[in-house]
Every structure is written in C-alpha cells, then in structure tokens.
PDB file of C-alpha atoms in Angstrom:
ATOM      1  CA  LEU A   1     107.636  70.221 132.859  1.00  0.00           C
ATOM      2  CA  GLU A   2     103.955  70.555 132.102  1.00  0.00           C
ATOM      3  CA  THR A   3     104.370  74.124 130.838  1.00  0.00           C
ATOM      4  CA  VAL A   4     107.857  73.982 129.311  1.00  0.00           C
ATOM      5  CA  PHE A   5     106.418  73.851 125.769  1.00  0.00           C
ATOM      6  CA  GLU A   6     104.040  76.777 126.326  1.00  0.00           C
ATOM      7  CA  PRO A   7     104.967  80.077 124.651  1.00  0.00           C
ATOM      8  CA  PHE A   8     106.695  82.694 126.814  1.00  0.00           C
ATOM      9  CA  THR A   9     107.626  80.164 129.505  1.00  0.00           C
ATOM     10  CA  SER A  10     111.247  80.052 130.622  1.00  0.00           C
ATOM     11  CA  SER A  11     113.086  78.315 133.430  1.00  0.00           C
ATOM     12  CA  ALA A  12     113.032  80.249 136.705  1.00  0.00           C
ATOM     13  CA  GLY A  13     116.726  79.558 137.375  1.00  0.00           C
ATOM     14  CA  ARG A  14     118.054  80.940 134.082  1.00  0.00           C
ATOM     15  CA  ARG A  15     120.608  83.737 134.208  1.00  0.00           C
ATOM     16  CA  THR A  16     119.827  85.001 130.714  1.00  0.00           C
ATOM     17  CA  ARG A  17     116.592  86.520 129.511  1.00  0.00           C
ATOM     18  CA  THR A  18     114.824  84.628 126.763  1.00  0.00           C
ATOM     19  CA  SER A  19     111.511  85.002 124.986  1.00  0.00           C
ATOM     20  CA  GLY A  20     110.474  81.478 125.910  1.00  0.00           C
ATOM     21  CA  LEU A  21     109.470  80.647 122.354  1.00  0.00           C
ATOM     22  CA  GLY A  22     112.083  78.066 121.330  1.00  0.00           C
ATOM     23  CA  LEU A  23     110.419  74.946 122.731  1.00  0.00           C
ATOM     24  CA  ALA A  24     106.955  76.132 121.668  1.00  0.00           C
ATOM     25  CA  ILE A  25     108.252  76.520 118.101  1.00  0.00           C
ATOM     26  CA  ALA A  26     109.979  73.121 118.261  1.00  0.00           C
ATOM     27  CA  ARG A  27     106.736  71.492 119.414  1.00  0.00           C
ATOM     28  CA  GLY A  28     104.820  73.150 116.579  1.00  0.00           C
ATOM     29  CA  ILE A  29     107.263  71.896 113.961  1.00  0.00           C
ATOM     30  CA  VAL A  30     107.379  68.360 115.360  1.00  0.00           C
ATOM     31  CA  GLU A  31     103.579  68.129 115.644  1.00  0.00           C
ATOM     32  CA  ALA A  32     103.127  69.572 112.124  1.00  0.00           C
ATOM     33  CA  HIS A  33     105.122  66.592 110.890  1.00  0.00           C
ATOM     34  CA  GLY A  34     102.957  64.128 112.820  1.00  0.00           C
ATOM     35  CA  GLY A  35     105.433  63.600 115.647  1.00  0.00           C
ATOM     36  CA  THR A  36     105.580  64.063 119.381  1.00  0.00           C
ATOM     37  CA  ILE A  37     108.049  65.777 121.702  1.00  0.00           C
ATOM     38  CA  ARG A  38     108.407  65.393 125.449  1.00  0.00           C
ATOM     39  CA  ALA A  39     110.677  66.546 128.244  1.00  0.00           C
ATOM     40  CA  GLU A  40     111.853  64.874 131.434  1.00  0.00           C
ATOM     41  CA  ASN A  41     114.161  65.901 134.252  1.00  0.00           C
ATOM     42  CA  ARG A  42     117.559  64.247 134.406  1.00  0.00           C
ATOM     43  CA  ARG A  43     118.936  63.018 137.676  1.00  0.00           C
ATOM     44  CA  GLY A  44     121.648  65.432 138.758  1.00  0.00           C
ATOM     45  CA  GLY A  45     120.157  68.354 136.822  1.00  0.00           C
ATOM     46  CA  GLY A  46     119.269  69.297 133.317  1.00  0.00           C
ATOM     47  CA  ALA A  47     116.593  67.887 131.066  1.00  0.00           C
ATOM     48  CA  ARG A  48     116.191  65.281 128.363  1.00  0.00           C
ATOM     49  CA  PHE A  49     114.060  65.994 125.319  1.00  0.00           C
ATOM     50  CA  THR A  50     112.763  63.158 123.180  1.00  0.00           C
ATOM     51  CA  LEU A  51     111.089  63.588 119.843  1.00  0.00           C
ATOM     52  CA  THR A  52     109.498  60.976 117.663  1.00  0.00           C
ATOM     53  CA  LEU A  53     108.751  61.409 113.979  1.00  0.00           C
ATOM     54  CA  VAL A  54     106.771  59.105 111.732  1.00  0.00           C
ATOM     55  CA  GLN A  55     108.665  57.749 108.759  1.00  0.00           C
ATOM     56  CA  ARG A  56     106.407  57.738 105.750  1.00  0.00           C
ATOM     57  CA  ARG A  57     106.965  55.471 102.779  1.00  0.00           C
ATOM     58  CA  ALA A  58     107.980  57.329  99.636  1.00  0.00           C
ATOM     59  CA  PRO A  59     105.575  56.784  96.729  1.00  0.00           C
ATOM     60  CA  SER A  60     106.699  54.366  94.043  1.00  0.00           C
ATOM     61  CA  ALA A  61     107.343  55.666  90.531  1.00  0.00           C
ATOM     62  CA  SER A  62     103.945  54.427  89.322  1.00  0.00           C
ATOM     63  CA  GLU A  63     102.149  56.041  92.283  1.00  0.00           C
ATOM     64  CA  ALA A  64     103.934  59.319  91.629  1.00  0.00           C
ATOM     65  CA  GLU A  65     102.904  59.198  87.957  1.00  0.00           C
ATOM     66  CA  VAL A  66      99.224  58.655  88.895  1.00  0.00           C
ATOM     67  CA  ALA A  67      99.368  61.674  91.224  1.00  0.00           C
ATOM     68  CA  ARG A  68     100.314  63.930  88.295  1.00  0.00           C
TER      69      ARG A  68
END
C-alpha cells in the first residue's frame, strides 16, 4: 500500500498489463485541489480508496466585484 500511488507501480497479481499511472494521476489531481487520498486493504480481498476534498466558500457578490 505504501507504493500504490507511485507512478509505474501495479499490483503483482493482476492478469492485465497496465502502465501503473492511474492512481498516481488521481493522487496528483486530488492533491492539486488541496485534498488527500489513501488506500487500505479490505478484509476478504480488494482495496478501499478514500479521498477527502476541502469545500471552499464561494465569494459573495461584493467580494467578487472587488476582485475585478
């Protein structure tokens, strides 16, 4: 699990060939938006991925006008 988000890393038990970029790209997008992503093993097999994003307050009309 420590390397699952690293580029070019794929699961050893996979039957299909992949580039191993999907989770690295997902992490980059989530972190670019100020969030976090993590993985954990599920009992009985598989994995659970959890991502958290920060909800930012939209500027009020007067704040948006000042920004112009």
